[in-house]
Tab-separated table of C-alpha atoms in Angstrom:
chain	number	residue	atom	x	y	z
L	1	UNK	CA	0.000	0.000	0.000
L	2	UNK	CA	0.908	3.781	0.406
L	3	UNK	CA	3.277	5.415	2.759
L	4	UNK	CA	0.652	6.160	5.025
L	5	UNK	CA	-0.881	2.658	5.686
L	6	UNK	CA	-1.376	0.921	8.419
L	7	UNK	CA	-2.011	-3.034	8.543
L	8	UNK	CA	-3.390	-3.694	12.245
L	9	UNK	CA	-3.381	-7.304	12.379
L	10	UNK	CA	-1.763	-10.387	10.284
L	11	UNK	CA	-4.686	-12.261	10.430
L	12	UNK	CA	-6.581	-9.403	8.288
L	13	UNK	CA	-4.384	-9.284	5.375
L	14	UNK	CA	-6.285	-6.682	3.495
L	15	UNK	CA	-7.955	-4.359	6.230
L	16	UNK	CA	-5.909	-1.048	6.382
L	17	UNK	CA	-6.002	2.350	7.728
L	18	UNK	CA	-5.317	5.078	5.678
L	19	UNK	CA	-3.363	7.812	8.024
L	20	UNK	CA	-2.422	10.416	5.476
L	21	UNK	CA	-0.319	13.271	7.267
L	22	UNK	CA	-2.233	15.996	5.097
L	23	UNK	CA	-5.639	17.377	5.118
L	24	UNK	CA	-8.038	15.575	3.112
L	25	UNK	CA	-8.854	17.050	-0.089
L	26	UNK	CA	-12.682	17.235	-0.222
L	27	UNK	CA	-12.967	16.582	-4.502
L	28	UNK	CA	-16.131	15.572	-5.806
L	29	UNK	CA	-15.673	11.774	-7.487
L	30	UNK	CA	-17.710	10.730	-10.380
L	31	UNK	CA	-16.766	7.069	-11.492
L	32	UNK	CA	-17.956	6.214	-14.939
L	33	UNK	CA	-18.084	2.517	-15.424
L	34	UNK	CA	-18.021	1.672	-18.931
L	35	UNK	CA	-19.886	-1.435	-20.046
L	36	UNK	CA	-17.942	-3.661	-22.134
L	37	UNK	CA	-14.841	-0.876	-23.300
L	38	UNK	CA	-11.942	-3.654	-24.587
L	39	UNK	CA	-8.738	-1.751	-24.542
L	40	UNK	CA	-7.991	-2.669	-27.564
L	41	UNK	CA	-10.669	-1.159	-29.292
L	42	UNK	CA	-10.244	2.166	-28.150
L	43	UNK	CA	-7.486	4.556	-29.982
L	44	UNK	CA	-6.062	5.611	-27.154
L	45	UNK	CA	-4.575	2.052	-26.914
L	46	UNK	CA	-3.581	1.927	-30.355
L	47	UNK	CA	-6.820	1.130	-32.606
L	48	UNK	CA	-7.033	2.777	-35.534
L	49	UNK	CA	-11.224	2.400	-35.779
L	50	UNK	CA	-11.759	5.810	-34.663
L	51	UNK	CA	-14.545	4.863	-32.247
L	52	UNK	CA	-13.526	6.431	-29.398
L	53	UNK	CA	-12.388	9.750	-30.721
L	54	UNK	CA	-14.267	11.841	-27.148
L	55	UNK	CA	-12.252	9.218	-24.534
L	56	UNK	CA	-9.137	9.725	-26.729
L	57	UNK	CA	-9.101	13.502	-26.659
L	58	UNK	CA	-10.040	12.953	-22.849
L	59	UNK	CA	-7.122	10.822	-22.076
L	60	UNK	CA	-4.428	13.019	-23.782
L	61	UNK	CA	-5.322	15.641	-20.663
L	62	UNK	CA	-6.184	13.105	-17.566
L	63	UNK	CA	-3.511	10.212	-16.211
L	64	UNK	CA	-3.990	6.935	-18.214
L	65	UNK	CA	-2.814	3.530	-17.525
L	66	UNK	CA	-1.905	1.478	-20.549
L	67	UNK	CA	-1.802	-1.632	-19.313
L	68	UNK	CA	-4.892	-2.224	-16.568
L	69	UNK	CA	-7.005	-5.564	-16.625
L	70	UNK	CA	-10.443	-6.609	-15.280
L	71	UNK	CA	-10.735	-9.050	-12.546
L	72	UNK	CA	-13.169	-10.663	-14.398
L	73	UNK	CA	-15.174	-11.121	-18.119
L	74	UNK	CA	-18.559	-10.393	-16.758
L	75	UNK	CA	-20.284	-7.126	-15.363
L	76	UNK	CA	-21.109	-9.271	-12.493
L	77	UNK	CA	-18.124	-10.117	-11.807
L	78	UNK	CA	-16.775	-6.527	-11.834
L	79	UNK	CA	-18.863	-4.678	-10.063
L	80	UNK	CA	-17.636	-5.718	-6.516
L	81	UNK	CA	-13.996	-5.505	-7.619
L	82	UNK	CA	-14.403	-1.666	-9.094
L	83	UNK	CA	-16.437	-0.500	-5.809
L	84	UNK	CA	-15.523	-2.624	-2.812
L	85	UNK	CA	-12.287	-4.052	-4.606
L	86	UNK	CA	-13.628	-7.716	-4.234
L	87	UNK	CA	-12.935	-9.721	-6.710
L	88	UNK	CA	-14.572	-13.422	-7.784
L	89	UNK	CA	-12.257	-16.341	-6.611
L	90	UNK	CA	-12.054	-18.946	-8.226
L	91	UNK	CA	-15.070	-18.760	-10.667
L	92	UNK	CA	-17.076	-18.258	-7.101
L	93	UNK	CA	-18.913	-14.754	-7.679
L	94	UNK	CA	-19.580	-12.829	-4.809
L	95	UNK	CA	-22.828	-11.049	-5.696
L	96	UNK	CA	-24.484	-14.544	-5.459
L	97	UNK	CA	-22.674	-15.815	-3.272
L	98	UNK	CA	-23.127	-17.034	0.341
L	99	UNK	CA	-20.884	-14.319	1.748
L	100	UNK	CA	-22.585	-11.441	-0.835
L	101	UNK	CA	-24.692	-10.612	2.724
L	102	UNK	CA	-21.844	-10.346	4.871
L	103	UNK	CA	-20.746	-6.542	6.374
L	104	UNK	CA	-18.816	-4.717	3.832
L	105	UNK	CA	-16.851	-1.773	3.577
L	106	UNK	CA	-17.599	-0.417	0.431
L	107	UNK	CA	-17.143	3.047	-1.651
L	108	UNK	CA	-20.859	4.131	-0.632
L	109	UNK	CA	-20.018	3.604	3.274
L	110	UNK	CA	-16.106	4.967	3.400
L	111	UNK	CA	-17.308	8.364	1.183
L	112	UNK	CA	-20.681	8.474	3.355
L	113	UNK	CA	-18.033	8.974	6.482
L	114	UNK	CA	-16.727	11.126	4.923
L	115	UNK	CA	-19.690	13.705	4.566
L	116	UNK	CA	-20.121	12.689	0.778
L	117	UNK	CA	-23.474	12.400	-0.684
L	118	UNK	CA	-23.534	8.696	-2.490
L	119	UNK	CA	-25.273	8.046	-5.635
L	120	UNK	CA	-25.343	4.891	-7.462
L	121	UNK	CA	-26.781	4.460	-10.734
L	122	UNK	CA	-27.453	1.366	-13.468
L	123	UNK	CA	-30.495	1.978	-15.551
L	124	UNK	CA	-31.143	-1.321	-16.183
L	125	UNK	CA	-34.363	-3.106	-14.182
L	126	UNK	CA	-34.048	-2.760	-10.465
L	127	UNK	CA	-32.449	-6.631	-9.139
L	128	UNK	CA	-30.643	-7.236	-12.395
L	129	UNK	CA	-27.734	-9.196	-11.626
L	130	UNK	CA	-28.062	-8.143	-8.065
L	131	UNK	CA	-26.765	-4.321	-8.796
L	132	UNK	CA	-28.985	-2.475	-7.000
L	133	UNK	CA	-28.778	-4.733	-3.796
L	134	UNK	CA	-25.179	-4.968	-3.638
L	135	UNK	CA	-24.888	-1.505	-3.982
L	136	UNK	CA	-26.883	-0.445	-0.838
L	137	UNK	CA	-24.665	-3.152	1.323
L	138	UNK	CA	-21.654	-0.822	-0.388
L	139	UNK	CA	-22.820	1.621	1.091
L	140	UNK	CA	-24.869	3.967	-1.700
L	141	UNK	CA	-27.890	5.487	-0.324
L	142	UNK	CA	-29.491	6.818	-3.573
L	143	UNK	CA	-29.838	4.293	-5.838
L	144	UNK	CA	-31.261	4.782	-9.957
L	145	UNK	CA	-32.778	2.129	-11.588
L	146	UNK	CA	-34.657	1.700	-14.464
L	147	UNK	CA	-38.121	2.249	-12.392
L	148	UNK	CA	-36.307	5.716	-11.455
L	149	UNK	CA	-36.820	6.804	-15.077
L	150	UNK	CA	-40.559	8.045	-16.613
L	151	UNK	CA	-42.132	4.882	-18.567
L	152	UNK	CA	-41.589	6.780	-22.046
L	153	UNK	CA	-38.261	7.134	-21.153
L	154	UNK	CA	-36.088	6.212	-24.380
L	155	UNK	CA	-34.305	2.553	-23.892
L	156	UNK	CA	-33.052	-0.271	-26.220
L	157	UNK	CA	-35.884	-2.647	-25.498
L	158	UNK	CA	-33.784	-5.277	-23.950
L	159	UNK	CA	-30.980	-3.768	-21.094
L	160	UNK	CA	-33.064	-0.543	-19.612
L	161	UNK	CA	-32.442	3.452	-20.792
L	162	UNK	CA	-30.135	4.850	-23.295
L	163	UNK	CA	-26.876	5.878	-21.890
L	164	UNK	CA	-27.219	9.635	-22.973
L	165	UNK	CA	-30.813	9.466	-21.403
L	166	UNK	CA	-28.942	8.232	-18.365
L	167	UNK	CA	-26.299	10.682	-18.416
L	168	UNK	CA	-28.507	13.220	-18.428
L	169	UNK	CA	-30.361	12.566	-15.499
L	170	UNK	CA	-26.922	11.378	-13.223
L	171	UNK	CA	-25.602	15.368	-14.741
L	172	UNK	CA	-28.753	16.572	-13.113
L	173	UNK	CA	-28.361	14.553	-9.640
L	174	UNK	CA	-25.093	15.336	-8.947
L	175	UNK	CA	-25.855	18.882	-9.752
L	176	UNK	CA	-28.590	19.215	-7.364
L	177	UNK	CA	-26.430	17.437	-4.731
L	178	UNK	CA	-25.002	19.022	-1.354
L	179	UNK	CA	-21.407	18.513	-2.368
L	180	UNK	CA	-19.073	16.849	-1.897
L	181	UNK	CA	-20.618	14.072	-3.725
L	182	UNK	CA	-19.841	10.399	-5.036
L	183	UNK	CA	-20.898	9.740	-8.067
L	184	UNK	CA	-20.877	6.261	-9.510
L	185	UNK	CA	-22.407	5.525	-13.330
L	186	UNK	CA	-22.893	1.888	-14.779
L	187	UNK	CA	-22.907	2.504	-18.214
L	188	UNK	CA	-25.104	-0.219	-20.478
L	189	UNK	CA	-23.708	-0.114	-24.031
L	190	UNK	CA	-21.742	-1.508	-25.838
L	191	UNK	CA	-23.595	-4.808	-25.241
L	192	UNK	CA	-25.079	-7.674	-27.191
L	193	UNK	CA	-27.268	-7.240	-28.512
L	194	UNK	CA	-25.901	-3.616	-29.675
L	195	UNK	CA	-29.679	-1.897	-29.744
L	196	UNK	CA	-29.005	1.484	-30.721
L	197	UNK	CA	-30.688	4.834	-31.102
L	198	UNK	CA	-31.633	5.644	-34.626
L	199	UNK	CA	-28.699	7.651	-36.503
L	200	UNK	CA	-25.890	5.505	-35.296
L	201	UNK	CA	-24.552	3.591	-38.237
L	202	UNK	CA	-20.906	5.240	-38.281
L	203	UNK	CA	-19.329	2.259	-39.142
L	204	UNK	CA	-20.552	0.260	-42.136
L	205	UNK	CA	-22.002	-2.706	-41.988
L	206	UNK	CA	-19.628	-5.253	-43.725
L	207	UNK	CA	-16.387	-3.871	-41.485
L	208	UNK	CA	-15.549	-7.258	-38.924
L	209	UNK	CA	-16.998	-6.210	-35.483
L	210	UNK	CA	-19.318	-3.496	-37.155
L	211	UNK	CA	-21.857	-3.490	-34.652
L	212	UNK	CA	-19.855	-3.403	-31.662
L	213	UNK	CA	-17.640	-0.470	-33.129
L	214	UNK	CA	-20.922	1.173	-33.812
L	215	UNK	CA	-22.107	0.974	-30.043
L	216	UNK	CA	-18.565	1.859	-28.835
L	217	UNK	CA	-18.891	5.110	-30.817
L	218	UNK	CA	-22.192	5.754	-29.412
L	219	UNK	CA	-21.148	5.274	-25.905
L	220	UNK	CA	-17.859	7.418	-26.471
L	221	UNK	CA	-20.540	10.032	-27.830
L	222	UNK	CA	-22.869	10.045	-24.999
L	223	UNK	CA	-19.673	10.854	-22.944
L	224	UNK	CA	-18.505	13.970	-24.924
L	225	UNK	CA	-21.989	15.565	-24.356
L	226	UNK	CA	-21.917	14.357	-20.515
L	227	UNK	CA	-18.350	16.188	-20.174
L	228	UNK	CA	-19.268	19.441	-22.597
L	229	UNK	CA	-22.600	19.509	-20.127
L	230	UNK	CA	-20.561	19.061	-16.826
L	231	UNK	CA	-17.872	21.421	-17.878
L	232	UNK	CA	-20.272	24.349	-17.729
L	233	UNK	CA	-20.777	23.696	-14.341
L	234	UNK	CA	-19.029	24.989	-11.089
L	235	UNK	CA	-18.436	21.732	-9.168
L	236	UNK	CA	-16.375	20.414	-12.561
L	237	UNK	CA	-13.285	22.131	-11.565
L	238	UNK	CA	-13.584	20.280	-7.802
L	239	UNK	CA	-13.539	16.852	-9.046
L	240	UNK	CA	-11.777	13.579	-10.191
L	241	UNK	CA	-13.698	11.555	-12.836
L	242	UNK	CA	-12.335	8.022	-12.738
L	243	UNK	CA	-13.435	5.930	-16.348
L	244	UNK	CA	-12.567	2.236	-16.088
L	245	UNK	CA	-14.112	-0.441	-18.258
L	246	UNK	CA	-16.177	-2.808	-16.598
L	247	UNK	CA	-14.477	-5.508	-18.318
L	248	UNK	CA	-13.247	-6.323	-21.660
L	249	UNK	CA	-15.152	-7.461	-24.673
L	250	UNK	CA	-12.779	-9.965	-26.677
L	251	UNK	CA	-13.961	-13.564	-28.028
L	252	UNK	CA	-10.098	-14.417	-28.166
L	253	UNK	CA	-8.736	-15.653	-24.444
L	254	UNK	CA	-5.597	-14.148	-23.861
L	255	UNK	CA	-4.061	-10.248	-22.438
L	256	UNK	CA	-6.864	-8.595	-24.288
L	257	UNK	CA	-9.742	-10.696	-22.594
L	258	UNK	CA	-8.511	-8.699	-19.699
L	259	UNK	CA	-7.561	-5.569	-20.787
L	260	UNK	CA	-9.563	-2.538	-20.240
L	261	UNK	CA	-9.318	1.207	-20.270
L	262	UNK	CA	-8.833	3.068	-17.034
L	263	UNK	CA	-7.882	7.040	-16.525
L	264	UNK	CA	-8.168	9.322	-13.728
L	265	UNK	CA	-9.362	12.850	-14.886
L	266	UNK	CA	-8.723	15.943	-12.987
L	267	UNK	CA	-7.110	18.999	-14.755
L	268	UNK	CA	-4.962	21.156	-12.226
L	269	UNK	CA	-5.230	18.212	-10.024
L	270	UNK	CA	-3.869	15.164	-11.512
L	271	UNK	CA	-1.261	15.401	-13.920
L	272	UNK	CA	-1.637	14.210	-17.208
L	273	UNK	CA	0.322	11.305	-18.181
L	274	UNK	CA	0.852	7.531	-19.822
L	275	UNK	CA	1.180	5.091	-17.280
L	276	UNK	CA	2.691	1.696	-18.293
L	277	UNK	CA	2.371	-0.191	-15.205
L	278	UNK	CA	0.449	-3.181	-14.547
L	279	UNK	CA	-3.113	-2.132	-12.595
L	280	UNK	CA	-6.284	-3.757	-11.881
L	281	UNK	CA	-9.588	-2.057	-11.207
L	282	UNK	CA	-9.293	-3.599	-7.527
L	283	UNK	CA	-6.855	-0.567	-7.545
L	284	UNK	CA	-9.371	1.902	-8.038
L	285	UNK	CA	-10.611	2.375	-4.749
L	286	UNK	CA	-7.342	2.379	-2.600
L	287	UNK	CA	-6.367	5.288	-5.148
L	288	UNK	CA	-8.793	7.812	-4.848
L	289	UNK	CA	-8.502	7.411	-1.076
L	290	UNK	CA	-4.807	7.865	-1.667
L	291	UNK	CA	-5.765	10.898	-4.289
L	292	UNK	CA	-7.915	12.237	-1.634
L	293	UNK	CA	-6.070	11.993	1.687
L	294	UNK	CA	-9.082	10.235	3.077
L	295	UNK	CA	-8.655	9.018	6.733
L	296	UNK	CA	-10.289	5.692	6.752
L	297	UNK	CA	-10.200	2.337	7.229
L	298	UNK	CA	-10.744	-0.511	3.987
L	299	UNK	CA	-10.377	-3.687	3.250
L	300	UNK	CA	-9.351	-3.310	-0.217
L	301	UNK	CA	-7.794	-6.393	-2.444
L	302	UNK	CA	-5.879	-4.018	-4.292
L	303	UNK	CA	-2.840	-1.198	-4.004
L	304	UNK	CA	-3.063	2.248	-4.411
L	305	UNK	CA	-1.799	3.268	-7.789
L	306	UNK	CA	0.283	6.067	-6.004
L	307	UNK	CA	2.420	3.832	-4.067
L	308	UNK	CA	5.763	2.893	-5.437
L	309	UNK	CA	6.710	-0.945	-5.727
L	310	UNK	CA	5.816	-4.302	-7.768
L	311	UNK	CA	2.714	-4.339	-9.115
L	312	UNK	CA	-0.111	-6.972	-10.075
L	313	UNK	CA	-3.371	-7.556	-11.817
L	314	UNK	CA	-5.529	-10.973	-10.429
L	315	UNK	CA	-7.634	-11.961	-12.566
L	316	UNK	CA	-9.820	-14.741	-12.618
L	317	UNK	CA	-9.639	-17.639	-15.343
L	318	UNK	CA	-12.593	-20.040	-14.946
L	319	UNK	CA	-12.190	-21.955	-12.167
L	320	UNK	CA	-8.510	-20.715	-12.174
L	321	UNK	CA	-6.736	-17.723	-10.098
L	322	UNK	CA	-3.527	-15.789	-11.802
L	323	UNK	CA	-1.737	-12.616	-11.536
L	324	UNK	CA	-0.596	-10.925	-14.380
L	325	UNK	CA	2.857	-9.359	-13.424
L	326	UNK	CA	5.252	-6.806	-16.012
L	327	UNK	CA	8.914	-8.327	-16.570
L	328	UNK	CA	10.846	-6.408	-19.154
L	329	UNK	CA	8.092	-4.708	-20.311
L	330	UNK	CA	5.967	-8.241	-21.414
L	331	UNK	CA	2.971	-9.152	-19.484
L	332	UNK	CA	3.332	-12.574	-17.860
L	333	UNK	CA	0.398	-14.046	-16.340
L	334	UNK	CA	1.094	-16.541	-13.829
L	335	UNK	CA	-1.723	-18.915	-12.757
């Protein structure tokens, strides 16, 4: 962990307490969890597609990690690692698991502490995949689901609402917010089977993946017009916007099955750079503590991104555990 961690007892391995010597900075957070961004689709790792042309421009100003994998395949699977950083073990998922009911110390609960309002929002129907109940035992106490949304409310028919529908109304929540706030937005597209608002063909039809690409270009979209919207506001200035994919979307097993986007935005806050170190989104939450100065205790499988040392990835293979570790700048993943 960081400098200013604490590990109280051996038979805890994970539970820490964050003792940062400075202030904490009270920063807004709004974590954007993109459904089903590979990293290698998107040109800021090196496609040439052009579906992502919004994220691109985005990460060229915000600090970027090149080489950061999902725990898992599955949104399921992911959604405990990104906001409680618990991953699945051993193909065992914990939303659905015997211990899914157990006491947690989630985002919702170590932000709530902290005087942060906590929002949590998936637009999909309220109990799909367990979201909406694993994210009140993390600790959220405003949750948006798809019943949050009028009836006429424009969706694809088969997930819940539109992104940009749902971006819209998460703009307007954290806006009428007492600040600071928490912020955390499940995006639902790309996914199969790629329903789309009409005037979204940008890619044609007979290019390989069309139909993904299409729905990665409409996600990246619905992102521009969320930032252009939030930078006319006054909180935009106090507050780090984390984007991580939820997981890859790659038929092929191997590094890319893994690999997923992840930046931390924050101009005049975080400096912009590429960072080629191995991360996983367990990582996410020890960071923004870390970013933050928060004084807290967690229970986080992962490191903060700000502390020096080795670093590692676990992901989970099927019934399998590994660790994907950097050596001489290759990615070796050790199971």
């Amino acid at each position: 962990g960081s400098a200013s961690e604490m590990f109280p007892a051996v038979a805890t391995p994970f539970f820490r307490y964050a003792r940062p010597k400075a202030a904490s900075v009270k920063k807004n957070v709004v974590f954007i969890l993109l459904e089903s961004w590979s990293a290698r689709r998107v040109g800021a790792y090196g496609d040439s597609m052009g579906a992502t042309p919004f994220f691109d421009s985005l990460a060229q100003g915000g600090w970027l990690l090149t080489n950061a994998y999902a725990t898992g395949r599955r949104s399921i699977a992911s959604l405990p690692s990104a906001v409680s950083s618990i991953p699945t073990l051993y193909g065992s998922l914990y939303i659905t698991s015997p211990h899914e009911q157990n006491f947690q110390r989630g985002m919702g609960q170590i932000f709530a502490e902290q005087g942060y309002a906590t929002h949590f929002t998936y637009a999909a129907k309220a109990g799909s995949m367990g979201f909406n109940a694993f994210a009140r035992l993390a600790g959220f106490s405003q949750i948006l689901t798809r019943e949050s949304f009028p009836a006429s409310a424009d969706h694809d028919g088969v997930w819940g609402i539109y992104d940009h529908v749902t971006f819209a109304r998460a703009l307007a929540e954290i806006d009428a917010a007492t600040k600071p706030v928490l912020s955390v937005v499940y995006t639902l597209h790309p996914h199969p089977p790629f329903t789309l608002p009409q005037g979204n063909d940008h890619f044609a039809a007979s290019l390989p993946r069309a139909k993904y690409y299409n729905a990665l270009r409409y996600s990246d979209n619905t992102l521009r017009d969320f930032f252009n919207a939030a930078r006319t506001k006054p909180w935009f200035k106090d507050t780090v916007f984390v984007l991580m994919a939820d997981h890859a979307f790659e038929e092929k097993q191997g590094r890319d099955s893994f690999r997923i986007p992840l930046l931390f935005y924050s101009p005049g806050f975080i400096a912009a750079r590429k960072d080629d170190r191995v991360a996983s989104e367990l990582d996410v939450l020890p960071t923004v503590i870390d970013l933050l100065q928060l004084k807290t205790a967690h229970a986080s499988m992962g490191k903060s991104l700000l502390a020096p040392g080795e670093r590692f990835a676990f992901i989970d293979v099927e019934h399998a555990g590994g660790v994907i570790v950097s050596e001489k700048r290759r990615e070796l993943v050790l199971l």
